[in-house]
PDB file of C-alpha atoms in Angstrom:
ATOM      1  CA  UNK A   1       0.000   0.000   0.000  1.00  0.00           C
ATOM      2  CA  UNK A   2       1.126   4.065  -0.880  1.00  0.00           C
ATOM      3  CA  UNK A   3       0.179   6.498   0.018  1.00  0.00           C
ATOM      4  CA  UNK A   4       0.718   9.613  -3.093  1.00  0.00           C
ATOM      5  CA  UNK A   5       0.867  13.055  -2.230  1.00  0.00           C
ATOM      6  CA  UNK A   6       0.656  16.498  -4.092  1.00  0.00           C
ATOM      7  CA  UNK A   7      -1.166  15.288  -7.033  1.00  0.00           C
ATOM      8  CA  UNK A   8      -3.956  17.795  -8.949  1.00  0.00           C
ATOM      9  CA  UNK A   9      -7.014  17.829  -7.043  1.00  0.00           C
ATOM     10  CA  UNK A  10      -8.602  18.780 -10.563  1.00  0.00           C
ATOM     11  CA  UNK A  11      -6.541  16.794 -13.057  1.00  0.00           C
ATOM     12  CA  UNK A  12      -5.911  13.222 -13.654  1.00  0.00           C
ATOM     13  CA  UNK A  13      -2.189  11.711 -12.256  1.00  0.00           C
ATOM     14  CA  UNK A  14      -0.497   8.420 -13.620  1.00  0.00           C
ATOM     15  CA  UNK A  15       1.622   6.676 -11.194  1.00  0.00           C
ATOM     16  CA  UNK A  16       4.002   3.930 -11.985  1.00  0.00           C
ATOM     17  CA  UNK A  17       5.233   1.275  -9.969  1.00  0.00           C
ATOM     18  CA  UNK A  18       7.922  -0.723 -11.494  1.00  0.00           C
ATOM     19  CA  UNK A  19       9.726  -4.063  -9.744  1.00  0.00           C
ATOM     20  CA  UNK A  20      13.286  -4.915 -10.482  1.00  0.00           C
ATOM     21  CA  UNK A  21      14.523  -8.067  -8.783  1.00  0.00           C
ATOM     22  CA  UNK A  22      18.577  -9.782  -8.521  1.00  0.00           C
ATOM     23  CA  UNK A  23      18.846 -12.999  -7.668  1.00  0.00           C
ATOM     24  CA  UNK A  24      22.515 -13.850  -7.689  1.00  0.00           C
ATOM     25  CA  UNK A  25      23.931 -12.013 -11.001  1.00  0.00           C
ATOM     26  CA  UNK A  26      20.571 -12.439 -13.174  1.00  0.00           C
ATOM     27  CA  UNK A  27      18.559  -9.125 -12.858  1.00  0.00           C
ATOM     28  CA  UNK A  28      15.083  -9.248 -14.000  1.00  0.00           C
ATOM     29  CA  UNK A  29      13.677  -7.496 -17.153  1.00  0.00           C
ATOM     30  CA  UNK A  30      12.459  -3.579 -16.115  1.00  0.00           C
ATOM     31  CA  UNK A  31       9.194  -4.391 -17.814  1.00  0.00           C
ATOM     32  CA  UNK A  32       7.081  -5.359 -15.094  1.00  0.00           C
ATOM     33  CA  UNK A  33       5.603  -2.259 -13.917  1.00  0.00           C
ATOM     34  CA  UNK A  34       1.971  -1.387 -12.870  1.00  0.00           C
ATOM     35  CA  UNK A  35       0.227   2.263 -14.044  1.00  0.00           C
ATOM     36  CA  UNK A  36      -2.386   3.473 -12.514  1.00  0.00           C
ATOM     37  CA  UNK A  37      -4.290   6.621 -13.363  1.00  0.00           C
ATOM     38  CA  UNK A  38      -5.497   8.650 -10.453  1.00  0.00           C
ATOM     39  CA  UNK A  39      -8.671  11.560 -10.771  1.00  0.00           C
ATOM     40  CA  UNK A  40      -9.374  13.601  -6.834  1.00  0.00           C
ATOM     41  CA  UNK A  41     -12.356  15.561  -7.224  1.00  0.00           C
ATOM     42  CA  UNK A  42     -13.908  13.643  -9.671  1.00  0.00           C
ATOM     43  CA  UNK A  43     -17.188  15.566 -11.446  1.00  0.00           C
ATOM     44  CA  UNK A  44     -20.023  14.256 -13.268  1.00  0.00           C
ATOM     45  CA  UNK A  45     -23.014  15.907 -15.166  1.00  0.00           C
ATOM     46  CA  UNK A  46     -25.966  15.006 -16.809  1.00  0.00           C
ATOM     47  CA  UNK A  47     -29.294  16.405 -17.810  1.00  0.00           C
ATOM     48  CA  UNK A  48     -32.937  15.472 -18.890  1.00  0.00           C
ATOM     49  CA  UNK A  49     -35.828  16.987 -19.940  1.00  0.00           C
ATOM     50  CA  UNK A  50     -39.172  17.141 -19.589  1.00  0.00           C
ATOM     51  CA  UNK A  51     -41.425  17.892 -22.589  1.00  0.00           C
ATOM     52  CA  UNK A  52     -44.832  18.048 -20.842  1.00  0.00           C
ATOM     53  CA  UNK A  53     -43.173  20.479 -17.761  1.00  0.00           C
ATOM     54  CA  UNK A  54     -40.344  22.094 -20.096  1.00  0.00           C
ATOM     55  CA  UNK A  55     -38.295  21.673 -17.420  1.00  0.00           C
ATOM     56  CA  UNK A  56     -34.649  20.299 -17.411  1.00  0.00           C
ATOM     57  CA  UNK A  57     -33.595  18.256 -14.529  1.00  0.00           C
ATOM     58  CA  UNK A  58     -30.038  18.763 -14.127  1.00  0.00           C
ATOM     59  CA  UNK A  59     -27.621  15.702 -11.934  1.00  0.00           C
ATOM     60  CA  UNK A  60     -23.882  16.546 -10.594  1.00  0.00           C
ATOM     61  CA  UNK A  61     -22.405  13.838  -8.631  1.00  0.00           C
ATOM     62  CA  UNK A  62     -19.308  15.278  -7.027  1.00  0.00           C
ATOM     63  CA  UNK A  63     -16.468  13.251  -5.219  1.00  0.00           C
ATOM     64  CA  UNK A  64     -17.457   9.585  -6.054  1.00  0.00           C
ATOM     65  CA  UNK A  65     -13.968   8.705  -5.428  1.00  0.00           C
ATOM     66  CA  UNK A  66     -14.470  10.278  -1.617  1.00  0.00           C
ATOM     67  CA  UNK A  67     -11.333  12.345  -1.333  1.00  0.00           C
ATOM     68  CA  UNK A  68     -11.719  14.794   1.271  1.00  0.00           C
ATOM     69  CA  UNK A  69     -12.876  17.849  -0.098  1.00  0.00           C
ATOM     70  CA  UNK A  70     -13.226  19.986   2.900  1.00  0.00           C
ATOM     71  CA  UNK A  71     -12.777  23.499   2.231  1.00  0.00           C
ATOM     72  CA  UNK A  72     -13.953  23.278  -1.694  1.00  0.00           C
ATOM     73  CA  UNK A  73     -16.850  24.966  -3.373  1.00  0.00           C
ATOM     74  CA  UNK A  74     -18.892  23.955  -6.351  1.00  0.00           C
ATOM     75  CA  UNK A  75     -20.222  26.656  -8.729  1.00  0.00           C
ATOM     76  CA  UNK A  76     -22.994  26.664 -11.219  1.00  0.00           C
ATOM     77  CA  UNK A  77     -24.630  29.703 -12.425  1.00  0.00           C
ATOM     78  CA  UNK A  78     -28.043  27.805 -13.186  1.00  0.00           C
ATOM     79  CA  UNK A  79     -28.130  27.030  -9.436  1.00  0.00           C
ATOM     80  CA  UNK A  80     -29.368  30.472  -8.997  1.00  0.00           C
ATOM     81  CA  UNK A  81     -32.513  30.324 -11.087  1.00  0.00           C
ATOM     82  CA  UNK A  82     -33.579  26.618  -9.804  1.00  0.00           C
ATOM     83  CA  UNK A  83     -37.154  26.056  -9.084  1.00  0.00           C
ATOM     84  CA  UNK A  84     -36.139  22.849  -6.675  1.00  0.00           C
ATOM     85  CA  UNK A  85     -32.488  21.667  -4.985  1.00  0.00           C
ATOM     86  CA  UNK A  86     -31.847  18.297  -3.156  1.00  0.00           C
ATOM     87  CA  UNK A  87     -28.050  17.423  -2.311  1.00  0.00           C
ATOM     88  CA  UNK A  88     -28.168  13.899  -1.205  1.00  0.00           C
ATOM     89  CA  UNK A  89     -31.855  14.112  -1.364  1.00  0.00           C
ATOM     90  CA  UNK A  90     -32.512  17.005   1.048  1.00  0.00           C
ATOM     91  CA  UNK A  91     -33.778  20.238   0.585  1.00  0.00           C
ATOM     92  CA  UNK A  92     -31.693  21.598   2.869  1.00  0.00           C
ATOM     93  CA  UNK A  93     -29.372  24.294   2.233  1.00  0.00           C
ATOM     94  CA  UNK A  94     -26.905  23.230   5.224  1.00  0.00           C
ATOM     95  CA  UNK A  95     -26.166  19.124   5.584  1.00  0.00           C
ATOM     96  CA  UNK A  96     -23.720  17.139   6.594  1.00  0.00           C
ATOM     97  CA  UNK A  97     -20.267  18.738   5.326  1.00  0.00           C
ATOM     98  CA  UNK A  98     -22.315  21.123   3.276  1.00  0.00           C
ATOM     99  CA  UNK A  99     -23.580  24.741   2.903  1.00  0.00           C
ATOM    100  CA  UNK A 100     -26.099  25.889  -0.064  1.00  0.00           C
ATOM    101  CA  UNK A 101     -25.395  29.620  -1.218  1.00  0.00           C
ATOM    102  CA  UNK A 102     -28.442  29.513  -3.926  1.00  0.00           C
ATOM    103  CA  UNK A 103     -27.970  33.249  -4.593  1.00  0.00           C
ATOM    104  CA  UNK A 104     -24.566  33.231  -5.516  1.00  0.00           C
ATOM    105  CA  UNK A 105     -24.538  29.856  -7.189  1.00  0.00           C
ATOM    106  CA  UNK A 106     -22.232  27.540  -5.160  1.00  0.00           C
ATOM    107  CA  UNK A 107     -22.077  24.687  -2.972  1.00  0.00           C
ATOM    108  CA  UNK A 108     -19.299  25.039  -0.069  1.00  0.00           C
ATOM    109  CA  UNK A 109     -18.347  21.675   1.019  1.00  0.00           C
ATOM    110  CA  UNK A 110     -16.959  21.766   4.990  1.00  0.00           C
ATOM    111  CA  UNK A 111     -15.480  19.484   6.936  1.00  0.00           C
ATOM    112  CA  UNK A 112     -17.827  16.867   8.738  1.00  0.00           C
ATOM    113  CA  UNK A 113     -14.905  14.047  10.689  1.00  0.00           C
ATOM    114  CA  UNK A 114     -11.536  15.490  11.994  1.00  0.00           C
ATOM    115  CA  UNK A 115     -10.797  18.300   9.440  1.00  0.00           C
ATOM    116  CA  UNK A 116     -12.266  16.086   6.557  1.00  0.00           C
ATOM    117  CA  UNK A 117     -14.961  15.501   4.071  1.00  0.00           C
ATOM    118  CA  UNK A 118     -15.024  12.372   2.099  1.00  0.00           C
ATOM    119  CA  UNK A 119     -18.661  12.281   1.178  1.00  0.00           C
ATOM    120  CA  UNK A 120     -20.159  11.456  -2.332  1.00  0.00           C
ATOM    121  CA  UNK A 121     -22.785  13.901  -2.766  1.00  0.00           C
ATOM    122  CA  UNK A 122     -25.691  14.326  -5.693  1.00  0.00           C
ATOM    123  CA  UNK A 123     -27.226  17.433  -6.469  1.00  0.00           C
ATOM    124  CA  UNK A 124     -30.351  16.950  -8.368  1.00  0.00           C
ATOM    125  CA  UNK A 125     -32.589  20.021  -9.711  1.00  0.00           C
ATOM    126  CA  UNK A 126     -35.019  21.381 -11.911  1.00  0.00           C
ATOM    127  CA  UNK A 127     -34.685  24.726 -14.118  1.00  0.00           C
ATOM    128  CA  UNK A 128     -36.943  26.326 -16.625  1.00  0.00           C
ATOM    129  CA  UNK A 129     -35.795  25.191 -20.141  1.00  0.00           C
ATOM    130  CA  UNK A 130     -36.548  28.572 -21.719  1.00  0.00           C
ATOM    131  CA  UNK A 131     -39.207  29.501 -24.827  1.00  0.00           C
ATOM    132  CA  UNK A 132     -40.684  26.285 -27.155  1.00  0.00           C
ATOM    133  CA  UNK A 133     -39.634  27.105 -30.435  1.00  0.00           C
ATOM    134  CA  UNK A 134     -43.242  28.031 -32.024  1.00  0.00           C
ATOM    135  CA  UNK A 135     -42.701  27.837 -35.567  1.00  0.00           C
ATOM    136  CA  UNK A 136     -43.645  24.614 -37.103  1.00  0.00           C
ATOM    137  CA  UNK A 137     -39.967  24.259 -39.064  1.00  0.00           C
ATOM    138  CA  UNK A 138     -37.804  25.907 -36.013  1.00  0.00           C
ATOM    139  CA  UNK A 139     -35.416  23.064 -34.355  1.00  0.00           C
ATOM    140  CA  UNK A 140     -35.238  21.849 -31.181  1.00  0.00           C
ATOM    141  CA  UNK A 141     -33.186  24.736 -28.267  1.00  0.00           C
ATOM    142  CA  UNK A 142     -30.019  23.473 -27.063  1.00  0.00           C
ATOM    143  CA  UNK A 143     -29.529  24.471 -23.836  1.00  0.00           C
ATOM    144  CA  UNK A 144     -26.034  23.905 -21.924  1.00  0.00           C
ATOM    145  CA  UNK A 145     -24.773  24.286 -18.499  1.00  0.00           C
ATOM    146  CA  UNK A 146     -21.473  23.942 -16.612  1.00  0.00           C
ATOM    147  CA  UNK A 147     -20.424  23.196 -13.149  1.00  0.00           C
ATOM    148  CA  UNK A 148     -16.996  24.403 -11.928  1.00  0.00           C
ATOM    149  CA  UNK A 149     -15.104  22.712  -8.430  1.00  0.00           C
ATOM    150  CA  UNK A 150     -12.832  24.727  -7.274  1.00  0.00           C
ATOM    151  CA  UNK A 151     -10.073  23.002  -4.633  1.00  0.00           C
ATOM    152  CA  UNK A 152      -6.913  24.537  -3.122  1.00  0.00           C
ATOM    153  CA  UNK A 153      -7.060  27.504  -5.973  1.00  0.00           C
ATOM    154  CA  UNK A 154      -7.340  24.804  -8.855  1.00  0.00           C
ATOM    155  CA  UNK A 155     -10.547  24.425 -10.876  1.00  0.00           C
ATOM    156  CA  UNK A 156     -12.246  21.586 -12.357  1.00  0.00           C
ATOM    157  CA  UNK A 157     -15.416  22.048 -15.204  1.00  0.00           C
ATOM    158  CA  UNK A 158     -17.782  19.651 -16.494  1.00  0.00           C
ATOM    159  CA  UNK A 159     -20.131  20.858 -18.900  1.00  0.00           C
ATOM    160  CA  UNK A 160     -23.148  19.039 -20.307  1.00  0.00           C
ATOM    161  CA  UNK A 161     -26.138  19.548 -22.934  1.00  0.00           C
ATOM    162  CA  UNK A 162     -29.733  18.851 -23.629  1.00  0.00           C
ATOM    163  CA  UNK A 163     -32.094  19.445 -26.249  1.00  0.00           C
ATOM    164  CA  UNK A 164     -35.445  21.365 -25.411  1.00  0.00           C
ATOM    165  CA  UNK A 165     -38.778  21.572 -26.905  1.00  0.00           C
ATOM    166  CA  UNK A 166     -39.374  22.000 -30.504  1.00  0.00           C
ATOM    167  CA  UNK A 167     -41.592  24.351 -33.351  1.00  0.00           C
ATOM    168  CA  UNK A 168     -45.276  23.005 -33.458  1.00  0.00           C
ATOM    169  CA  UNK A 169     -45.306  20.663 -36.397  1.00  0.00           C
ATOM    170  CA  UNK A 170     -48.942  21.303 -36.905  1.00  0.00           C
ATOM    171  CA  UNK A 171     -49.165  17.107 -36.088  1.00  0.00           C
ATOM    172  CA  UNK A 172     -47.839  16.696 -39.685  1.00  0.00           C
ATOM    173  CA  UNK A 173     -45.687  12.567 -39.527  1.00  0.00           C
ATOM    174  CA  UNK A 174     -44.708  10.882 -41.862  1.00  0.00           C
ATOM    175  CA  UNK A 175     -44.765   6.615 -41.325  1.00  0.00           C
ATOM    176  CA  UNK A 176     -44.024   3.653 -44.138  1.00  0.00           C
ATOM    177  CA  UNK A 177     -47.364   1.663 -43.916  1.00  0.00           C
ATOM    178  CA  UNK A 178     -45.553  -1.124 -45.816  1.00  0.00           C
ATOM    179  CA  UNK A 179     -43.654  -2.067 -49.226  1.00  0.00           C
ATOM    180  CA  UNK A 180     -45.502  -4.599 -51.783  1.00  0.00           C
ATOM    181  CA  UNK A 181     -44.023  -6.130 -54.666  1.00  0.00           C
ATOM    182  CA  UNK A 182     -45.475  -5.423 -58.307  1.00  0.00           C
ATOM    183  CA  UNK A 183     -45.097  -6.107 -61.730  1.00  0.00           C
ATOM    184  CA  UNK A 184     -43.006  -3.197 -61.997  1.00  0.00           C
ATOM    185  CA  UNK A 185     -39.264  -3.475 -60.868  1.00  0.00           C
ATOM    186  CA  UNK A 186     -38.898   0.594 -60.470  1.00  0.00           C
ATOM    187  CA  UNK A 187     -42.216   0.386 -58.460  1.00  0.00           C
ATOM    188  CA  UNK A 188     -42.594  -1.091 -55.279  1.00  0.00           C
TER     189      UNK A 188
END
């Protein structure tokens, strides 16, 4: 077991361990060597929306590796305009190892067991997904959003999209009903 120190808290780290053995005068080959690559702070978004609401539910998982992240805040600007916010599925704005700042965006995570936080938390919410394209040929709205973790001065983004509502079709589809063979090769 190591222990590595004074890797990125934002970035990902590869660490090598290599074994050389001698066993009289015969040394082994150098080849045999492990890598591992490392990720603190690790950040995940996703989104989904709903066409009947036009809402977009938005998902960050942050620190699903549980490094201690005491003393780091999590900013996203959509945070701000959020109709509902559950971090580990309270509504709370202070939890364990956690304080909601919904006017200014951010999440400061605080330290919950002798200096530390290790938790894995998920905040889940909802946010208005803007105007429904109302012309019948207009495309679908793209909306996108981005979370940034900030640890020790170093900053981490994730960044995800999802595509809204679109233009009233005027219920116009178009389906195949079938293909039939005929006496006609060009027709079918």
């Amino acid at each position: 077991r190591y222990k590595v120190t004074n890797f990125s808290s934002t970035g990902l780290t590869n660490v090598t361990n290599s074994i050389l053995s001698k066993t009289g005068g015969i040394t082994s080959q150098p080849n045999n060597s492990v890598t591992l690559t490392l990720e603190r702070n690790k950040l995940t978004k996703s989104a989904s929306y709903d066409s009947a609401a036009n809402k977009i539910t938005w998902t960050i998982t942050v620190n699903s590796l549980n490094n201690d992240i005491s003393g780091a805040i999590m900013s996203d600007d959509m945070l701000k305009s959020a109709s509902s916010i559950s971090i580990n599925g309270s509504s709370s704005t202070i939890g364990s190892g956690y304080t909601l700042n919904k006017t200014n965006g951010q999440i400061s995570f605080t330290s919950v067991q002798s200096g530390a936080n290790t938790n894995k938390y998920t905040i889940v919410y909802i946010t208005d997904a803007g105007s429904i394209p109302s012309r019948w040929n207009e495309s679908k709205n793209e909306v996108t959003n981005t979370a940034t973790f900030t640890d020790n001065g170093e900053q981490k983004s994730v960044s995800t999209s999802v595509q809204t509502g679109e233009g009233n079709t005027g219920n116009l589809s178009k389906s195949c009903q079938g293909i039939s063979s005929t006496s006609n090769s060009d027709i079918k």
